mmCIF file of C-alpha atoms in Angstrom:
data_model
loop_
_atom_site.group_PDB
_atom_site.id
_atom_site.type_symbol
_atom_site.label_atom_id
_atom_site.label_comp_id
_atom_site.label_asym_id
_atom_site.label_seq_id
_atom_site.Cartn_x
_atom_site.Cartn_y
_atom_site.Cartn_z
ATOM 1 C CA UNK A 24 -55.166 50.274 13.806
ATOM 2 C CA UNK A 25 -52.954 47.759 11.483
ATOM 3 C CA UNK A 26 -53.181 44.055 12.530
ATOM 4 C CA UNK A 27 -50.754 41.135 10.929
ATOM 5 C CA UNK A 28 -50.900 37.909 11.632
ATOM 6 C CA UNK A 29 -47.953 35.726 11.054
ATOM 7 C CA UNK A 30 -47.560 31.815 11.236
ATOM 8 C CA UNK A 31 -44.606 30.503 11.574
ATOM 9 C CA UNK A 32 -42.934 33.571 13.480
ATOM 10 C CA UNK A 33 -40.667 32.067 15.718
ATOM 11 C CA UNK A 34 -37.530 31.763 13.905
ATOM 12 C CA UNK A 35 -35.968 32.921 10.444
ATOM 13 C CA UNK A 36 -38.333 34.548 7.992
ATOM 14 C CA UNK A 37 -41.323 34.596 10.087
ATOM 15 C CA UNK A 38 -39.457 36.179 13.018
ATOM 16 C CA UNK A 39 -37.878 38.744 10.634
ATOM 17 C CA UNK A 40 -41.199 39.842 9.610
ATOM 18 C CA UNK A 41 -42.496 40.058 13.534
ATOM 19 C CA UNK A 42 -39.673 42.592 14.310
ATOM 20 C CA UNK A 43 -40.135 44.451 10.867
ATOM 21 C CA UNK A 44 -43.878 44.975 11.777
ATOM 22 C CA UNK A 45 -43.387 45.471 15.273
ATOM 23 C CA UNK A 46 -41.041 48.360 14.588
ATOM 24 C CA UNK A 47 -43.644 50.313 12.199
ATOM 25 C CA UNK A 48 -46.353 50.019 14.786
ATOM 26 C CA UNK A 49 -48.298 47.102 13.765
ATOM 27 C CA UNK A 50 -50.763 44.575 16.177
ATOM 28 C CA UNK A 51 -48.662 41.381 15.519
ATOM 29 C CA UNK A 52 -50.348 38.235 16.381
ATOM 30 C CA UNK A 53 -47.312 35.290 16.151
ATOM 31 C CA UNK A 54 -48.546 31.677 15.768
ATOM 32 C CA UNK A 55 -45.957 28.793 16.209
ATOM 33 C CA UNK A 56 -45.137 26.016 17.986
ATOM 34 C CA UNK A 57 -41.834 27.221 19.746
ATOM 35 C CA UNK A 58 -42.413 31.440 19.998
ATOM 36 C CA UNK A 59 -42.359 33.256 23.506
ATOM 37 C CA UNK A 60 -42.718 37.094 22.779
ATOM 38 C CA UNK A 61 -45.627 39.129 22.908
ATOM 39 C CA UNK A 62 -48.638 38.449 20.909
ATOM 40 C CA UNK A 63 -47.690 34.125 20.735
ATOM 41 C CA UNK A 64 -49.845 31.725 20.303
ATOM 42 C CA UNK A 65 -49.127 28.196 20.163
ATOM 43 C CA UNK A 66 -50.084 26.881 17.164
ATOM 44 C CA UNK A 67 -48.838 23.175 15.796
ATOM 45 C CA UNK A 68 -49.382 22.688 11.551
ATOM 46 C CA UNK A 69 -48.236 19.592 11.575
ATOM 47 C CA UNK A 70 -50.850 18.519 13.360
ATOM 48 C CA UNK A 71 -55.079 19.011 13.081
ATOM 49 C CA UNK A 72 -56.070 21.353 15.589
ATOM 50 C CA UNK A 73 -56.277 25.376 14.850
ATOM 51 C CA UNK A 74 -58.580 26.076 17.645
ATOM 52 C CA UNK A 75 -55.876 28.517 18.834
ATOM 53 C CA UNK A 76 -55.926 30.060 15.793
ATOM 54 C CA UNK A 77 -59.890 30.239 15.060
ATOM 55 C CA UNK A 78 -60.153 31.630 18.426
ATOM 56 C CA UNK A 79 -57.622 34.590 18.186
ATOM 57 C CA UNK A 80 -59.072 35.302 14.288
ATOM 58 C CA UNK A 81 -63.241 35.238 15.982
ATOM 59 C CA UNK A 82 -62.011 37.939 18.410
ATOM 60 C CA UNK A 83 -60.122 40.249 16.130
ATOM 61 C CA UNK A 84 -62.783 39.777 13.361
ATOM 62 C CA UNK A 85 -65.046 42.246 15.634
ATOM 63 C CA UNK A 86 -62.583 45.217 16.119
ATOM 64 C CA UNK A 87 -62.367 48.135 13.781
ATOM 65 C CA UNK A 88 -58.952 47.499 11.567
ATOM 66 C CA UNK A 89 -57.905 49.473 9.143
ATOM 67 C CA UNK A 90 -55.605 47.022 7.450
ATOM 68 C CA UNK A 91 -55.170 43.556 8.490
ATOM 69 C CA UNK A 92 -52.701 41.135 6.605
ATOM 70 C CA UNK A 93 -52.173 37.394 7.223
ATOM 71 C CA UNK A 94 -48.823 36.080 6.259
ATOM 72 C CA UNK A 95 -48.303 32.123 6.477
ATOM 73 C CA UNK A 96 -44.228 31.747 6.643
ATOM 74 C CA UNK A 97 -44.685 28.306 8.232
ATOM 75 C CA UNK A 98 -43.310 25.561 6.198
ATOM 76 C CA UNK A 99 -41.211 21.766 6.594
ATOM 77 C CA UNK A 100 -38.634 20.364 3.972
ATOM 78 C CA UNK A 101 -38.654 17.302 5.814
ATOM 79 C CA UNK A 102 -38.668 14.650 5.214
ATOM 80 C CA UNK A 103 -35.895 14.507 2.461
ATOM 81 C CA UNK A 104 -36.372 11.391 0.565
ATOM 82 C CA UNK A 105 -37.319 9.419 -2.605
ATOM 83 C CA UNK A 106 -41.183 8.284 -3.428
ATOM 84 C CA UNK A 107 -41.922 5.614 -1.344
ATOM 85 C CA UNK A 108 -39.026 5.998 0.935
ATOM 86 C CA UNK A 109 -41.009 7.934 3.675
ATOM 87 C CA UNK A 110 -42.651 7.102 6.967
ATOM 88 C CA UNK A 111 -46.694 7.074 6.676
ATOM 89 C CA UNK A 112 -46.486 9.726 9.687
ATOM 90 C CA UNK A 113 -43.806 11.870 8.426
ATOM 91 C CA UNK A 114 -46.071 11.974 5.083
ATOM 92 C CA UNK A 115 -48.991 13.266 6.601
ATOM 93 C CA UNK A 116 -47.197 15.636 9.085
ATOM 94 C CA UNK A 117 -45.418 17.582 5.741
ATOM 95 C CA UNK A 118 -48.505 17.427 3.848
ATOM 96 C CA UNK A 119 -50.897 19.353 6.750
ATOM 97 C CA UNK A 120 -47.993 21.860 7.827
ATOM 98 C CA UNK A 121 -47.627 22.380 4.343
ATOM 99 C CA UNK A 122 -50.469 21.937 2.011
ATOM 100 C CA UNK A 123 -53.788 21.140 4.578
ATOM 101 C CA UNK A 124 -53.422 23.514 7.116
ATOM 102 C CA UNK A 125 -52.227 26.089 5.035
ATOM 103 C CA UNK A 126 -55.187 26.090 3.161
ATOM 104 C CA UNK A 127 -57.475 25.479 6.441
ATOM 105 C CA UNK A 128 -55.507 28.875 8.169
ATOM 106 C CA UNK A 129 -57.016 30.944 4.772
ATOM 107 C CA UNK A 130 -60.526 29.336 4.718
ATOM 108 C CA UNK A 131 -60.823 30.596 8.453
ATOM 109 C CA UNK A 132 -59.354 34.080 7.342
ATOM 110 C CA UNK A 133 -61.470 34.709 4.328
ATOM 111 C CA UNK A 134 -64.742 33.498 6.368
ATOM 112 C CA UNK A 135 -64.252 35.623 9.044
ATOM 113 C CA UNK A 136 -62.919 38.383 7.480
ATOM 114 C CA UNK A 137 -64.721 38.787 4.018
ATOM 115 C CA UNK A 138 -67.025 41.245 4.990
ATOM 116 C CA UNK A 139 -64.603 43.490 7.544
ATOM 117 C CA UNK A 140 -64.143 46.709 5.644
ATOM 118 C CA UNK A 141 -60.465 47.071 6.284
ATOM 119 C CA UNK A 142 -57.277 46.764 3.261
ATOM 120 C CA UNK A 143 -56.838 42.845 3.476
ATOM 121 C CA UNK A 144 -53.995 41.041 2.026
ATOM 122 C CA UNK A 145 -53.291 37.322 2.153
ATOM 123 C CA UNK A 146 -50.190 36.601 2.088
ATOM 124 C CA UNK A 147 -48.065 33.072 1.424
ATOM 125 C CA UNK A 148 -44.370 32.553 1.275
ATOM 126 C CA UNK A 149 -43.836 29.939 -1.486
ATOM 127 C CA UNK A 150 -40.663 28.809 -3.185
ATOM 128 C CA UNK A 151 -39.270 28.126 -6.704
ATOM 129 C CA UNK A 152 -39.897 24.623 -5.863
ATOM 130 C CA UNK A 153 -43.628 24.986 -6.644
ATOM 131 C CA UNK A 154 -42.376 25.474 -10.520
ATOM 132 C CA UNK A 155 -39.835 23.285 -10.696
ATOM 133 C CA UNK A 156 -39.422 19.617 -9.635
ATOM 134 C CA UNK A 157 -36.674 18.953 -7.546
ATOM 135 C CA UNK A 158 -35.847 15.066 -6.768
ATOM 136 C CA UNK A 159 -36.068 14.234 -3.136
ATOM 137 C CA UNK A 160 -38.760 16.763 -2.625
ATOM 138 C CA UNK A 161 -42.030 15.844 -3.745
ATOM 139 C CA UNK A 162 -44.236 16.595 -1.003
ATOM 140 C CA UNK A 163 -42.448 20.058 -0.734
ATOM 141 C CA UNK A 164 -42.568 20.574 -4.230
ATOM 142 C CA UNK A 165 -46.073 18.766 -4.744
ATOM 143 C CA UNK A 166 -47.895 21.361 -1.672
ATOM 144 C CA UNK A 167 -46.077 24.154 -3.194
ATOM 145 C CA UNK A 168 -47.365 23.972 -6.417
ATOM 146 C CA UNK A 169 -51.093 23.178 -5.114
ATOM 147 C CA UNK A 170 -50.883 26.100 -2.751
ATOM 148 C CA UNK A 171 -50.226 28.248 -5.462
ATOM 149 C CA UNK A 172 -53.139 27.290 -7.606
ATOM 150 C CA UNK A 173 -55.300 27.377 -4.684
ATOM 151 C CA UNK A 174 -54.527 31.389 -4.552
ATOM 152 C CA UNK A 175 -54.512 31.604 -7.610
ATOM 153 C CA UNK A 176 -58.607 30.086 -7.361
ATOM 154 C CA UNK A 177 -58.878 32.411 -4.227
ATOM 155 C CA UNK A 178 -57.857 35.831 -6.217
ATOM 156 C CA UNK A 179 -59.987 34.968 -9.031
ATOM 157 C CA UNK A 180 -63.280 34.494 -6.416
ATOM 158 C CA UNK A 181 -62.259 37.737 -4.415
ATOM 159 C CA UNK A 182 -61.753 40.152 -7.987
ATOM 160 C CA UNK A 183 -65.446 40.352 -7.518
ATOM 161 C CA UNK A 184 -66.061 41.079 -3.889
ATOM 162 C CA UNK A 185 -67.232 44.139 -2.270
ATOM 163 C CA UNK A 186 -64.921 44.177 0.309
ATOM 164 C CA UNK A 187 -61.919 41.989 -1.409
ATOM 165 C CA UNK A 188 -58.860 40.221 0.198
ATOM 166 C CA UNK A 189 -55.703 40.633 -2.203
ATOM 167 C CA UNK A 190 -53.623 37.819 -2.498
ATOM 168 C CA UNK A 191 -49.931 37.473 -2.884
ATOM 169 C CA UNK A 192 -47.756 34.853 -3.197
ATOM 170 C CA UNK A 193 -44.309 35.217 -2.423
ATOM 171 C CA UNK A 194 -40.903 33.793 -3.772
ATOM 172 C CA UNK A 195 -38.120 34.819 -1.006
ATOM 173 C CA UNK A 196 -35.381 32.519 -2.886
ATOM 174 C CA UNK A 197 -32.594 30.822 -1.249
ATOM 175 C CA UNK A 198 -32.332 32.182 3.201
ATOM 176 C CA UNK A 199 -30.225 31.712 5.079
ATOM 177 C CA UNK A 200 -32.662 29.961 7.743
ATOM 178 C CA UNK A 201 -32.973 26.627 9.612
ATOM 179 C CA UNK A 202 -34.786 24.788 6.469
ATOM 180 C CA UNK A 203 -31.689 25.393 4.421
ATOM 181 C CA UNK A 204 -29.762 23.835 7.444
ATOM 182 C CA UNK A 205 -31.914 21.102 7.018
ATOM 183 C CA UNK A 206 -31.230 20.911 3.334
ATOM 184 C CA UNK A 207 -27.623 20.720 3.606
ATOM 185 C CA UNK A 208 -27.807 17.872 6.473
ATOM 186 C CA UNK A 209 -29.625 15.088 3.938
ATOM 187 C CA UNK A 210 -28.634 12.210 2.932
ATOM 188 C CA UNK A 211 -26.523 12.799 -0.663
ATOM 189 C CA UNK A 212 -28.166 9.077 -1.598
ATOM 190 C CA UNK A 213 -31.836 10.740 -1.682
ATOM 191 C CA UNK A 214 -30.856 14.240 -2.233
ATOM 192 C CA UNK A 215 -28.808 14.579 -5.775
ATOM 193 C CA UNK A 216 -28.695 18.167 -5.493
ATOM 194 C CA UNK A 217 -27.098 18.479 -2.210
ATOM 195 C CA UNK A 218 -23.995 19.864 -3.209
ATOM 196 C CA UNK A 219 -25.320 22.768 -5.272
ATOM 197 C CA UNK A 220 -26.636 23.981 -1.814
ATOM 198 C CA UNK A 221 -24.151 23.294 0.074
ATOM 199 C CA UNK A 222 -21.828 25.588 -2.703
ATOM 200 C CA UNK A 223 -24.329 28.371 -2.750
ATOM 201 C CA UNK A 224 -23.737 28.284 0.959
ATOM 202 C CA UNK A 225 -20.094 28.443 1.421
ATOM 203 C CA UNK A 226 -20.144 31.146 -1.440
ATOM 204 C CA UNK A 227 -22.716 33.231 1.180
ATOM 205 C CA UNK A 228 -25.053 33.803 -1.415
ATOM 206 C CA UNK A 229 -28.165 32.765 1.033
ATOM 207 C CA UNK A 230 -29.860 36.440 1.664
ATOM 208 C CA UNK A 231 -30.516 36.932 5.687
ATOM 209 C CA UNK A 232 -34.238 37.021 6.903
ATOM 210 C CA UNK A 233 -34.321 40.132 7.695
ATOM 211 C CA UNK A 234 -33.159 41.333 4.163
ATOM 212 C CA UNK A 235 -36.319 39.150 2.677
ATOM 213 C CA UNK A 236 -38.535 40.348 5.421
ATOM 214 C CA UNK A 237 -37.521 44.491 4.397
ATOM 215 C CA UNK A 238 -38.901 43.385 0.470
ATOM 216 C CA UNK A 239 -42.291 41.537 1.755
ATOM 217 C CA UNK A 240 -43.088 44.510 4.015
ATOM 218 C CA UNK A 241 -42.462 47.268 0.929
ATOM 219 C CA UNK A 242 -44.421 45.188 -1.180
ATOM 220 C CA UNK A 243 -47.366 44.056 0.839
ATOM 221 C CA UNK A 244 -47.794 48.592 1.435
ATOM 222 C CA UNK A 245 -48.614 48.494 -2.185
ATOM 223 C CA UNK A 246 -50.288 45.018 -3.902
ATOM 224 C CA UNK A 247 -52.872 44.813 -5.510
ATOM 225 C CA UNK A 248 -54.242 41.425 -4.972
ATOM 226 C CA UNK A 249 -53.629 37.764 -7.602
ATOM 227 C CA UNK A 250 -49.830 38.613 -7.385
ATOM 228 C CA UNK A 251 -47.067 36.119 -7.484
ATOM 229 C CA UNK A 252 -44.071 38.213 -6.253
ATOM 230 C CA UNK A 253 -39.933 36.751 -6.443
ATOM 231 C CA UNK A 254 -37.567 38.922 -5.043
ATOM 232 C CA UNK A 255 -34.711 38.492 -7.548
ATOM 233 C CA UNK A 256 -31.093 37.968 -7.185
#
């Protein structure tokens, strides 16, 4: 019995990787705000509740897995603008879906989970933004970066477990998903780099979901845990 739980599997990436490990057999457990298939649950990161989420994790924490693996695909660009050009509410809804609640969806996972004797991976799709600082972005860039050195914490702690979680963290580079959509519809006055995007775009060099999801399933078979993984051009 393989379980994998995916946030942010109702469109691009994180549906890509909800058809990928459908089709090898896999329990898959989707959590979004907008997903219909089987194994949904509604799920909001923008916002504080994960009561959905605790639930579903307290109930599969009890069965007998062989491998479980939680992948966190969920992720906003918005808003698009300079330091101390955003709204108070669109700071704080960017900041949970992509810094707090990311980190809150792993606390659950590792204390429900840490002793379950199954293969455990966590898993979090980051971005080349957490390295490099990219004007317009900071909140993106800024809960990036701290993600990143929150793993990096969270492998150190788990090398020494009995029963440890790996921990991977995941480049994709540039998709061809709704968030580079996004990208490509802000404002050229906050966003310098807008027509480096846009070129990349019209030059189809944006690789499809399901050509990123193919690499994370391949290399999530085989980690080893305090990984930072960037599928390369």
């Amino acid at each position: 019995m393989r379980l994998v739980l995916i946030v942010g599997g109702s469109q691009g990436l994180g549906l890509a990787l909800v058809q990928a490990y459908t089709a090898a057999g896999w329990q898959v457990i989707e959590f979004s705000r907008s997903g219909t298939g089987v194994g949904h649950v509604d799920l909001d990161l923008s916002r504080q509740d994960l009561a959905s989420y605790t639930h579903v994790l307290s109930q599969l924490a009890t069965q007998p897995w062989q491998e479980i693996i939680l992948i966190n695909s969920a992720a906003s660009i918005l808003p698009i603008a300079g330091v101390g050009q955003m709204a108070e509410g669109e700071l704080l809804a960017a900041l949970n879906c992509n810094l707090v609640n990311a980190i809150r969806l792993i606390e659950h996972f590792v204390r429900l989970f840490a002793t379950h004797p199954a293969r455990k991976v966590v898993t979090q799709i980051s971005s080349g933004a957490a390295l490099r600082p990219i004007a317009g972005w900071s909140l993106y860039c800024a809960s990036k970066a701290g993600l990143e050195h929150y793993l990096r914490v969270l492998a150190l702690e788990q090398a020494s477990q009995p029963q440890p979680i790996r921990v991977v963290s995941i480049d994709p580079g540039v998709m061809d998903t709704a968030m580079q959509a996004s990208i490509r519809a802000a404002d050229s006055a906050q966003f310098t780099e807008l027509p480096r995007f846009q070129a990349r775009y019209a030059a189809g060099e944006l690789r499809a979901p399901r050509q990123v999801a193919a690499f994370i399933f391949e290399q999530l078979a085989r980690v080893q845990g305090g990984e930072r993984l960037v599928m390369q051009d």
